[in-house]
Amino acid sequence: MPNPILVLNSGSSSIKYSLFIPGQIEAIISGLAERLGEPEAHLSIRHGNTNQSIHIPNADHRFALEKLTLLFSDMGIHPENLTAVGHRVVHGGEYFSESIIVDDDAFRKIDSCSHLAPLHNPANLLGITTMKLLAPKVPQIAVFDTAFHQSLDPQAYLYALPYEYYKDFGVRRYGFHGTSHRYVAQKAAEILQTSFDKLSLISIHLGNGCSATAIRDGKSVDTTMGMTPLEGLVMGTRCGDLDPSIHQFLGHKLNISIDRVTEILNTSSGLLGISGISNDMRSLIEASDQGHKRAKLAIEVFCFRIARHVGGLATSLNQIDGLLFTGGIGENSAAIRQRVLDNLSILGFDIDQKANLTHGKQHNHLISTKESTPALVIPTNEEWMIASDCSQLLSS
Ligand code: ADP
């Protein structure tokens, strides 16, 4: 059996991990270290049918990863014997259009993108540094959220600002969720039995963060997120598209700083902001069904915005071979997909109600009628995609 690949998503106070055997689609072990730096910090481990949670009070990233590698060692998986560690890295700026083995130069470049993702890149780098210490001989591989969108043309990535801001500060649209969009698009190629580099698709990732991407000939040509993940669709707590004047207006009205306005747009807006009760779609659907007016409104704005963006993304394509739904909401909510597709009849979508209710599971992922532009539900698997990139990089 080949040695496993460890996949890490290292955030500011949490580390999500999965262990894959190369070639296998399901992780053999997975879990989460949460609330790092707090007395309540703990490490959860899912292995087969067993779930374990270990209290690791005040543990930092290093302690949590040490503990994890010790647990792996007890199971006979020594850190030095890992094939690779694959790290999700949020921002690769214009440096990286594909996954790479992290050497000193790459490390510096990722670090230099930290000003574009100050909450994420430093935490991702911390994961890389710690694993280098714990397993010095094992290749550390970075898989970027932005890489898939590096194929965007200037017409799609430039903001209409003075050009120097792009040149001097990197102010442009980068796009995110690239690993997820790439995964579901490749999966769609398998399902539709067409070569990936001939396909025209629109993928919609609807989780806590939400984005949609137009893919032509296997390449991302437009996407809804921008310089940061705040742009585009309505999300759990992020506002998505906004008139930029609102920053100043709210700053004056509420007598608060630009930083505070930005925080509100990121953490108290979106579904939570409109509904006033939750950022969680399940709770909102339940509340809406019970007559909660603002929950209903939040759902309407959410779906309207998706359809509006899909319409815009379609202008980058000559045809739509498939509209792909993924992410927690996209994969599980028949009601949201129905509303989105109803708003998109102009693009030839016609939903198959029965197939939609079973999330396309009995219909080879399809949730549209034979006459319709194809719409599919494809569960994402970013962790597997990262592991797969590791295998491919090492074998090339
Ligand atoms: P993350 O972006 O954190 O990975 P997920 O992809 O897990 O998030 O998506 C979380 C969202 O999916 C939440 O809004 C949750 O309510 C929603 N969700 C999960 N299951 C369902 C469901 N059955 N119906 C509607 N929404 C769902």
Coordinates of N, CA and C in Angstrom, one line a residue, residues 97-327:
S97 N -0.2 29.6 -10.8 CA -1.4 29.2 -11.6 C -1.6 27.7 -11.4
E98 N -0.7 27.0 -10.7 CA -0.9 25.6 -10.4 C -0.3 25.2 -9.0
S99 N -0.5 24.0 -8.6 CA 0.0 23.6 -7.3 C 1.5 23.4 -7.4
I100 N 2.2 23.6 -6.3 CA 3.7 23.6 -6.3 C 4.3 22.9 -5.1
I101 N 5.5 22.4 -5.2 CA 6.2 21.9 -4.0 C 6.8 23.2 -3.4
V102 N 6.6 23.3 -2.1 CA 7.1 24.6 -1.4 C 8.6 24.6 -1.1
D103 N 9.3 25.4 -1.8 CA 10.7 25.6 -1.5 C 10.9 27.0 -0.9
D104 N 12.1 27.4 -0.6 CA 12.2 28.7 0.1 C 11.6 29.9 -0.8
D105 N 11.9 29.8 -2.1 CA 11.4 30.8 -3.0 C 9.8 30.9 -2.9
A106 N 9.2 29.7 -3.0 CA 7.7 29.6 -3.0 C 7.2 30.1 -1.7
F107 N 7.9 29.8 -0.6 CA 7.5 30.2 0.7 C 7.5 31.7 0.8
R108 N 8.5 32.4 0.3 CA 8.6 33.8 0.3 C 7.5 34.4 -0.5
K109 N 7.2 33.8 -1.7 CA 6.1 34.4 -2.5 C 4.8 34.3 -1.8
I110 N 4.5 33.1 -1.2 CA 3.2 33.0 -0.5 C 3.2 34.0 0.6
D111 N 4.3 34.2 1.3 CA 4.3 35.2 2.4 C 4.0 36.6 1.8
S112 N 4.6 36.9 0.6 CA 4.4 38.2 0.0 C 2.9 38.4 -0.4
C113 N 2.2 37.4 -0.5 CA 0.7 37.5 -0.8 C -0.1 37.7 0.5
S114 N 0.5 37.7 1.6 CA -0.2 37.8 2.9 C -1.0 39.1 3.0
H115 N -0.5 40.2 2.4 CA -1.3 41.4 2.5 C -2.6 41.3 1.8
L116 N -2.7 40.4 0.9 CA -4.0 40.2 0.1 C -5.0 39.3 0.9
A117 N -4.4 38.4 1.8 CA -5.3 37.5 2.6 C -4.7 37.5 4.0
P118 N -4.8 38.6 4.7 CA -4.1 38.6 6.0 C -4.6 37.7 7.1
L119 N -5.9 37.2 6.9 CA -6.4 36.2 7.9 C -6.0 34.8 7.6
H120 N -5.7 34.6 6.3 CA -5.5 33.2 5.8 C -4.1 32.8 5.6
N121 N -3.3 33.6 4.7 CA -2.0 33.1 4.3 C -1.0 32.9 5.5
P122 N -1.0 33.8 6.5 CA -0.1 33.5 7.6 C -0.4 32.2 8.3
A123 N -1.7 31.9 8.4 CA -2.1 30.7 9.1 C -1.7 29.5 8.2
N124 N -1.9 29.6 6.9 CA -1.5 28.5 6.0 C 0.0 28.3 6.1
L125 N 0.8 29.4 6.2 CA 2.3 29.3 6.2 C 2.7 28.6 7.6
L126 N 1.9 28.9 8.6 CA 2.2 28.3 9.9 C 2.1 26.8 9.8
G127 N 1.1 26.3 9.1 CA 0.9 24.9 8.9 C 2.1 24.3 8.1
I128 N 2.6 25.0 7.1 CA 3.7 24.5 6.3 C 5.0 24.5 7.2
T129 N 5.3 25.6 7.9 CA 6.5 25.6 8.8 C 6.5 24.5 9.8
T130 N 5.3 24.3 10.4 CA 5.2 23.3 11.5 C 5.5 21.9 10.9
M131 N 4.8 21.6 9.8 CA 5.0 20.3 9.2 C 6.4 20.0 8.7
K132 N 7.1 21.1 8.3 CA 8.5 21.0 7.9 C 9.4 20.6 9.0
L133 N 9.0 21.1 10.2 CA 9.8 20.8 11.4 C 9.5 19.3 11.8
L134 N 8.2 18.9 11.7 CA 7.8 17.6 12.2 C 8.2 16.5 11.2
A135 N 8.3 16.8 9.9 CA 8.6 15.8 8.9 C 9.5 16.5 7.9
P136 N 10.8 16.7 8.2 CA 11.7 17.6 7.4 C 11.9 17.0 6.0
K137 N 11.8 15.7 5.8 CA 12.1 15.1 4.5 C 10.9 15.0 3.6
V138 N 9.7 15.3 4.1 CA 8.5 15.0 3.4 C 8.2 16.3 2.5
P139 N 7.9 16.1 1.2 CA 7.5 17.3 0.4 C 6.3 18.0 0.9
Q140 N 6.4 19.3 1.1 CA 5.2 20.1 1.5 C 4.7 20.8 0.2
I141 N 3.4 20.5 -0.1 CA 2.9 21.0 -1.4 C 1.7 22.0 -1.2
A142 N 1.8 23.1 -1.9 CA 0.8 24.1 -1.7 C -0.2 24.1 -2.9
V143 N -1.5 24.0 -2.5 CA -2.6 24.0 -3.5 C -3.4 25.3 -3.3
F144 N -3.5 26.2 -4.3 CA -4.0 27.5 -4.1 C -5.5 27.6 -4.5
D145 N -6.2 28.4 -3.6 CA -7.6 28.7 -4.0 C -7.7 29.5 -5.2
T146 N -6.7 30.3 -5.4 CA -6.7 31.3 -6.5 C -6.2 30.7 -7.9
A147 N -5.4 29.6 -7.8 CA -4.6 29.2 -9.0 C -5.5 28.9 -10.2
F148 N -6.6 28.3 -10.0 CA -7.5 27.9 -11.2 C -8.0 29.1 -12.0
H149 N -8.1 30.3 -11.3 CA -8.6 31.5 -11.9 C -7.5 32.4 -12.5
Q150 N -6.2 31.9 -12.5 CA -5.2 32.7 -13.1 C -5.3 32.7 -14.6
S151 N -6.2 31.9 -15.2 CA -6.4 31.9 -16.6 C -7.4 33.1 -17.0
L152 N -7.9 33.8 -16.1 CA -8.8 35.0 -16.5 C -8.0 36.0 -17.3
D153 N -8.7 36.5 -18.3 CA -8.1 37.6 -19.1 C -8.2 38.9 -18.4
P154 N -7.4 39.9 -18.7 CA -7.5 41.2 -18.1 C -8.9 41.8 -18.1
Q155 N -9.6 41.6 -19.2 CA -11.0 42.1 -19.3 C -11.8 41.6 -18.1
A156 N -11.5 40.4 -17.6 CA -12.3 39.8 -16.6 C -11.7 40.2 -15.2
Y157 N -10.4 40.3 -15.1 CA -9.9 40.5 -13.8 C -9.6 42.0 -13.4
L158 N -9.6 42.9 -14.4 CA -9.3 44.3 -14.0 C -10.5 45.0 -13.4
Y159 N -10.3 45.8 -12.4 CA -11.3 46.7 -11.9 C -11.0 48.0 -12.7
A160 N -12.1 48.8 -12.8 CA -12.0 50.1 -13.6 C -11.5 51.1 -12.6
L161 N -10.3 50.9 -12.1 CA -9.6 51.9 -11.2 C -8.4 52.4 -11.9
P162 N -7.8 53.5 -11.4 CA -6.5 53.8 -12.0 C -5.6 52.6 -12.1
Y163 N -5.0 52.4 -13.3 CA -4.3 51.2 -13.6 C -3.1 51.0 -12.7
E164 N -2.5 52.1 -12.2 CA -1.3 52.0 -11.3 C -1.7 51.1 -10.0
Y165 N -2.9 51.1 -9.6 CA -3.3 50.4 -8.4 C -3.1 48.9 -8.6
Y166 N -3.4 48.5 -9.9 CA -3.2 47.1 -10.2 C -1.7 46.8 -10.2
K167 N -0.9 47.7 -10.9 CA 0.5 47.5 -11.1 C 1.3 47.6 -9.7
D168 N 0.9 48.6 -8.9 CA 1.7 48.9 -7.7 C 1.2 48.0 -6.5
F169 N -0.1 47.7 -6.4 CA -0.5 47.1 -5.2 C -1.2 45.7 -5.5
G170 N -1.3 45.3 -6.8 CA -2.0 44.0 -7.1 C -3.5 44.1 -6.9
V171 N -4.1 45.3 -7.1 CA -5.5 45.4 -6.9 C -6.2 44.9 -8.2
R172 N -6.7 43.7 -8.2 CA -7.4 43.1 -9.3 C -8.3 42.0 -8.8
R173 N -9.1 41.3 -9.6 CA -9.9 40.2 -9.2 C -9.0 39.0 -9.3
Y174 N -9.0 38.1 -8.2 CA -8.2 36.9 -8.2 C -9.2 35.7 -8.3
G175 N -10.3 35.8 -7.5 CA -11.2 34.6 -7.5 C -10.7 33.6 -6.5
F176 N -11.7 32.8 -5.9 CA -11.3 31.8 -4.9 C -12.1 30.6 -5.1
H177 N -12.1 29.6 -4.2 CA -12.8 28.3 -4.3 C -12.3 27.6 -5.6
G178 N -11.1 27.9 -6.1 CA -10.6 27.3 -7.4 C -10.5 25.8 -7.3
T179 N -10.1 25.3 -6.2 CA -9.9 23.8 -6.1 C -11.3 23.1 -6.2
S180 N -12.3 23.7 -5.6 CA -13.6 23.1 -5.7 C -14.2 23.2 -7.1
H181 N -14.1 24.4 -7.7 CA -14.6 24.6 -9.1 C -13.9 23.6 -10.0
R182 N -12.6 23.5 -9.9 CA -11.8 22.6 -10.7 C -12.2 21.1 -10.5
Y183 N -12.4 20.7 -9.2 CA -12.8 19.4 -9.0 C -14.2 19.0 -9.6
V184 N -15.2 19.9 -9.4 CA -16.5 19.5 -9.9 C -16.6 19.6 -11.4
A185 N -15.7 20.5 -12.0 CA -15.7 20.6 -13.5 C -15.1 19.3 -14.0
Q186 N -14.0 18.8 -13.4 CA -13.4 17.6 -13.9 C -14.4 16.4 -13.8
K187 N -15.1 16.4 -12.7 CA -16.1 15.4 -12.4 C -17.2 15.4 -13.5
A188 N -17.6 16.6 -13.8 CA -18.6 16.8 -14.8 C -18.2 16.3 -16.2
A189 N -16.9 16.4 -16.5 CA -16.3 15.9 -17.7 C -16.5 14.4 -17.7
E190 N -16.2 13.7 -16.6 CA -16.4 12.3 -16.5 C -17.9 11.9 -16.7
I191 N -18.7 12.6 -16.0 CA -20.2 12.3 -16.0 C -20.7 12.5 -17.4
L192 N -20.4 13.6 -18.1 CA -20.9 14.0 -19.4 C -20.1 13.3 -20.5
Q193 N -19.1 12.5 -20.1 CA -18.2 11.8 -21.1 C -17.7 12.7 -22.2
T194 N -17.2 13.8 -21.8 CA -16.6 14.7 -22.7 C -15.2 15.1 -22.2
S195 N -14.3 15.4 -23.1 CA -13.0 15.8 -22.6 C -13.1 17.2 -21.9
F196 N -12.4 17.2 -20.8 CA -12.4 18.4 -19.9 C -12.1 19.7 -20.7
D197 N -11.1 19.6 -21.5 CA -10.6 20.8 -22.2 C -11.5 21.2 -23.4
K198 N -12.7 20.5 -23.5 CA -13.7 21.0 -24.6 C -15.0 21.4 -23.9
L199 N -15.0 21.4 -22.6 CA -16.3 21.7 -21.9 C -16.5 23.1 -21.6
S200 N -17.8 23.6 -21.7 CA -18.2 24.9 -21.2 C -19.2 24.7 -20.1
L201 N -18.8 25.2 -18.9 CA -19.6 24.9 -17.7 C -19.7 26.2 -16.9
I202 N -20.8 26.2 -16.0 CA -20.8 27.2 -15.0 C -21.0 26.4 -13.7
S203 N -20.0 26.6 -12.8 CA -20.1 25.9 -11.5 C -20.5 26.9 -10.4
I204 N -21.4 26.4 -9.5 CA -21.8 27.3 -8.4 C -21.5 26.6 -7.1
H205 N -20.6 27.2 -6.4 CA -20.2 26.6 -5.0 C -21.0 27.4 -4.0
L206 N -21.9 26.7 -3.3 CA -22.8 27.4 -2.3 C -22.5 26.7 -0.9
G207 N -21.6 27.3 -0.2 CA -21.4 26.8 1.2 C -21.6 28.0 2.1
N208 N -20.7 28.1 3.1 CA -20.8 29.4 3.9 C -20.3 30.5 3.1
G209 N -19.2 30.2 2.3 CA -18.8 31.2 1.3 C -19.4 30.7 0.0
C210 N -19.7 31.6 -0.9 CA -20.4 31.2 -2.2 C -19.7 31.9 -3.4
S211 N -19.5 31.1 -4.4 CA -19.0 31.8 -5.7 C -19.4 30.9 -6.9
A212 N -19.4 31.6 -8.0 CA -19.7 30.9 -9.3 C -18.6 31.2 -10.3
T213 N -18.4 30.2 -11.2 CA -17.3 30.4 -12.1 C -17.7 29.9 -13.5
A214 N -17.3 30.6 -14.5 CA -17.5 30.2 -15.9 C -16.3 29.5 -16.4
I215 N -16.4 28.3 -16.9 CA -15.3 27.5 -17.4 C -15.4 27.2 -18.9
R216 N -14.4 27.7 -19.7 CA -14.5 27.4 -21.1 C -13.2 26.6 -21.5
D217 N -13.4 25.6 -22.3 CA -12.3 24.7 -22.7 C -11.5 24.3 -21.5
G218 N -12.2 24.0 -20.4 CA -11.4 23.5 -19.2 C -10.7 24.6 -18.4
K219 N -10.9 25.9 -18.8 CA -10.2 26.9 -18.0 C -11.2 27.9 -17.5
S220 N -10.9 28.4 -16.3 CA -11.7 29.5 -15.7 C -11.6 30.8 -16.5
V221 N -12.7 31.3 -16.9 CA -12.7 32.5 -17.7 C -13.3 33.7 -17.0
D222 N -14.2 33.4 -16.0 CA -14.7 34.5 -15.2 C -15.2 33.9 -13.9
T223 N -15.2 34.7 -12.8 CA -15.6 34.2 -11.5 C -16.2 35.3 -10.7
T224 N -17.0 35.0 -9.7 CA -17.7 36.1 -9.0 C -16.9 36.7 -7.9
M225 N -16.0 35.9 -7.2 CA -15.2 36.6 -6.1 C -14.1 37.4 -6.7
G226 N -13.6 38.4 -6.0 CA -12.7 39.3 -6.5 C -11.3 39.3 -5.9
M227 N -10.9 40.5 -5.5 CA -9.6 40.6 -4.9 C -9.6 39.9 -3.5
T228 N -10.8 39.9 -2.9 CA -11.0 39.1 -1.7 C -12.3 38.3 -1.9
P229 N -12.6 37.4 -1.0 CA -13.8 36.6 -1.1 C -15.1 37.3 -0.9
L230 N -15.0 38.7 -0.7 CA -16.2 39.4 -0.3 C -17.1 39.7 -1.5
E231 N -16.5 39.7 -2.7 CA -17.3 40.1 -3.9 C -18.2 39.0 -4.4
G232 N -19.3 39.4 -5.1 CA -20.1 38.5 -5.8 C -21.4 38.1 -5.2
L233 N -21.5 36.8 -5.0 CA -22.8 36.2 -4.5 C -23.1 36.6 -3.0
V234 N -24.3 36.5 -2.6 CA -24.6 36.7 -1.2 C -24.2 35.4 -0.5
M235 N -23.5 35.6 0.7 CA -23.0 34.4 1.4 C -23.6 34.3 2.8
G236 N -23.1 33.4 3.6 CA -23.6 33.2 5.0 C -23.6 34.6 5.8
T237 N -22.4 35.1 5.8 CA -22.2 36.4 6.6 C -21.6 37.5 5.8
R238 N -21.2 37.2 4.5 CA -20.6 38.2 3.6 C -21.7 38.8 2.7
C239 N -21.5 40.1 2.4 CA -22.6 40.8 1.6 C -22.5 40.5 0.1
G240 N -21.3 40.1 -0.4 CA -21.2 40.0 -1.9 C -21.2 41.4 -2.5
D241 N -21.6 41.5 -3.8 CA -21.6 42.8 -4.5 C -22.2 43.9 -3.7
L242 N -21.6 45.1 -3.9 CA -22.1 46.3 -3.1 C -21.7 47.5 -3.9
D243 N -22.5 48.5 -3.8 CA -22.0 49.8 -4.3 C -20.8 50.3 -3.4
P244 N -19.6 50.6 -3.9 CA -18.5 50.9 -3.1 C -18.7 52.1 -2.2
S245 N -19.7 53.0 -2.6 CA -19.9 54.2 -1.8 C -20.5 53.9 -0.5
I246 N -21.0 52.7 -0.3 CA -21.7 52.3 0.9 C -20.7 52.3 2.1
H247 N -19.5 52.0 1.8 CA -18.4 52.0 2.8 C -18.4 53.4 3.5
Q248 N -18.3 54.4 2.7 CA -18.2 55.8 3.2 C -19.5 56.2 3.9
F249 N -20.6 55.9 3.2 CA -22.0 56.2 3.8 C -22.2 55.6 5.2
L250 N -21.9 54.3 5.3 CA -22.1 53.7 6.6 C -21.1 54.2 7.7
G251 N -19.8 54.5 7.2 CA -18.8 55.0 8.1 C -19.3 56.3 8.7
H252 N -19.9 57.2 7.9 CA -20.4 58.5 8.4 C -21.7 58.3 9.3
K253 N -22.6 57.5 8.8 CA -23.9 57.3 9.5 C -23.7 56.7 10.9
L254 N -22.8 55.7 10.9 CA -22.6 55.0 12.2 C -21.4 55.5 13.0
N255 N -20.7 56.4 12.4 CA -19.5 57.0 13.0 C -18.5 55.9 13.4
I256 N -18.2 55.1 12.4 CA -17.3 54.0 12.6 C -16.2 54.0 11.6
S257 N -15.1 53.3 11.8 CA -14.0 53.3 10.9 C -14.2 52.4 9.7
I258 N -13.4 52.6 8.7 CA -13.5 51.8 7.5 C -13.3 50.3 7.8
D259 N -12.3 50.1 8.8 CA -12.0 48.7 9.2 C -13.3 48.1 9.8
R260 N -14.0 48.8 10.6 CA -15.2 48.3 11.2 C -16.3 48.0 10.2
V261 N -16.4 49.0 9.2 CA -17.4 48.7 8.1 C -17.1 47.4 7.4
T262 N -15.8 47.3 7.1 CA -15.4 46.0 6.4 C -15.7 44.8 7.2
E263 N -15.5 44.9 8.5 CA -15.8 43.8 9.4 C -17.3 43.4 9.3
I264 N -18.1 44.5 9.3 CA -19.6 44.3 9.2 C -20.0 43.6 7.9
L265 N -19.3 44.0 6.8 CA -19.6 43.4 5.5 C -19.2 42.0 5.4
N266 N -18.2 41.6 6.2 CA -17.7 40.2 6.2 C -18.4 39.3 7.2
T267 N -18.8 39.9 8.4 CA -19.2 39.0 9.4 C -20.7 39.1 9.9
S268 N -21.3 40.3 9.5 CA -22.7 40.5 10.0 C -23.7 40.7 8.8
S269 N -23.3 40.4 7.6 CA -24.1 40.7 6.5 C -24.6 39.5 5.8
G270 N -24.8 39.4 4.5 CA -25.3 38.2 3.8 C -26.6 37.7 4.4
L271 N -26.7 36.4 4.4 CA -28.0 35.8 4.9 C -28.3 36.2 6.3
L272 N -27.2 36.3 7.1 CA -27.4 36.7 8.5 C -27.9 38.1 8.6
G273 N -27.3 39.0 7.8 CA -27.7 40.4 7.9 C -29.1 40.6 7.5
I274 N -29.5 40.0 6.4 CA -30.9 40.3 5.9 C -31.9 39.6 6.8
S275 N -31.7 38.3 7.2 CA -32.7 37.6 8.0 C -32.7 38.1 9.4
G276 N -31.5 38.5 9.9 CA -31.4 38.9 11.4 C -31.4 37.7 12.3
I277 N -31.5 36.5 11.7 CA -31.5 35.3 12.7 C -30.4 34.3 12.5
S278 N -30.0 34.1 11.2 CA -29.0 33.0 11.0 C -28.2 33.2 9.7
N279 N -27.0 32.6 9.7 CA -26.3 32.5 8.4 C -26.4 31.1 7.8
D280 N -27.2 30.3 8.5 CA -27.2 28.9 8.1 C -28.5 28.6 7.3
M281 N -28.3 28.1 6.1 CA -29.4 28.0 5.2 C -30.5 27.1 5.7
R282 N -30.1 26.0 6.4 CA -31.1 25.1 6.9 C -32.1 25.8 7.8
S283 N -31.5 26.6 8.7 CA -32.3 27.3 9.7 C -33.2 28.3 9.0
L284 N -32.7 28.9 7.9 CA -33.5 29.9 7.2 C -34.7 29.3 6.5
I285 N -34.4 28.2 5.9 CA -35.5 27.5 5.2 C -36.6 27.1 6.1
E286 N -36.2 26.6 7.3 CA -37.1 26.2 8.3 C -37.9 27.4 8.8
A287 N -37.2 28.5 9.1 CA -37.9 29.7 9.6 C -38.8 30.3 8.5
S288 N -38.4 30.3 7.3 CA -39.2 30.8 6.2 C -40.5 30.0 6.0
D289 N -40.3 28.7 6.1 CA -41.5 27.8 6.0 C -42.5 28.1 7.2
Q290 N -42.0 28.6 8.3 CA -42.9 28.9 9.4 C -43.4 30.4 9.3
G291 N -43.0 31.0 8.2 CA -43.6 32.4 8.0 C -42.7 33.5 8.4
H292 N -41.4 33.3 8.7 CA -40.5 34.3 9.1 C -40.2 35.2 7.8
K293 N -40.6 36.4 7.8 CA -40.6 37.2 6.5 C -39.1 37.5 6.1
R294 N -38.3 37.9 7.1 CA -36.9 38.3 6.7 C -36.1 37.0 6.3
A295 N -36.4 35.9 6.8 CA -35.7 34.6 6.4 C -36.1 34.4 4.9
K296 N -37.4 34.6 4.6 CA -37.8 34.4 3.2 C -37.1 35.4 2.3
L297 N -37.1 36.6 2.8 CA -36.4 37.7 2.0 C -34.9 37.3 1.7
A298 N -34.3 36.9 2.7 CA -32.8 36.5 2.6 C -32.7 35.4 1.5
I299 N -33.5 34.5 1.6 CA -33.4 33.4 0.6 C -33.7 33.9 -0.8
E300 N -34.7 34.8 -0.9 CA -35.0 35.4 -2.3 C -33.8 36.2 -2.8
V301 N -33.2 37.0 -2.0 CA -32.1 37.8 -2.5 C -30.9 36.9 -2.8
F302 N -30.7 35.9 -2.0 CA -29.6 34.9 -2.3 C -29.8 34.2 -3.6
C303 N -31.0 33.7 -3.9 CA -31.2 33.0 -5.2 C -31.2 34.0 -6.4
F304 N -31.8 35.2 -6.2 CA -31.9 36.1 -7.3 C -30.5 36.5 -7.7
R305 N -29.6 36.7 -6.7 CA -28.2 37.1 -7.0 C -27.5 36.0 -7.7
I306 N -27.7 34.8 -7.4 CA -27.0 33.7 -8.1 C -27.4 33.7 -9.5
A307 N -28.7 33.8 -9.8 CA -29.2 33.7 -11.2 C -28.7 34.9 -12.0
R308 N -28.6 36.1 -11.3 CA -28.1 37.3 -12.0 C -26.7 37.1 -12.4
H309 N -25.9 36.5 -11.5 CA -24.5 36.3 -11.8 C -24.3 35.2 -12.9
V310 N -25.1 34.1 -12.8 CA -25.0 33.1 -13.8 C -25.3 33.6 -15.2
G311 N -26.3 34.5 -15.2 CA -26.6 35.2 -16.5 C -25.3 35.9 -17.0
G312 N -24.7 36.6 -16.1 CA -23.4 37.4 -16.5 C -22.3 36.5 -16.9
L313 N -22.1 35.4 -16.2 CA -21.0 34.5 -16.5 C -21.3 33.8 -17.8
A314 N -22.5 33.6 -18.2 CA -22.9 32.9 -19.4 C -22.3 33.7 -20.6
T315 N -22.2 35.0 -20.5 CA -21.7 35.8 -21.6 C -20.3 35.4 -22.0
S316 N -19.6 34.7 -21.1 CA -18.2 34.3 -21.5 C -18.1 33.0 -22.2
L317 N -19.3 32.4 -22.4 CA -19.3 31.0 -23.0 C -20.1 31.1 -24.3
N318 N -19.8 30.1 -25.2 CA -20.6 29.9 -26.4 C -21.8 29.1 -26.2
Q319 N -21.7 28.2 -25.2 CA -22.8 27.3 -24.9 C -22.6 26.9 -23.5
I320 N -23.7 26.3 -22.9 CA -23.6 25.8 -21.5 C -23.8 24.3 -21.6
D321 N -22.7 23.5 -21.4 CA -22.8 22.1 -21.4 C -23.3 21.6 -20.0
G322 N -23.1 22.4 -19.0 CA -23.6 22.0 -17.7 C -23.6 23.1 -16.7
L323 N -24.6 23.2 -15.8 CA -24.6 24.1 -14.7 C -24.4 23.2 -13.5
L324 N -23.4 23.4 -12.7 CA -23.1 22.5 -11.6 C -23.3 23.1 -10.3
F325 N -24.1 22.4 -9.4 CA -24.3 22.9 -8.0 C -23.4 22.1 -7.1
T326 N -22.7 22.8 -6.2 CA -22.0 22.1 -5.2 C -21.9 22.9 -3.9
G327 N -21.2 22.4 -2.9 CA -21.1 23.0 -1.6 C -22.3 22.6 -0.7

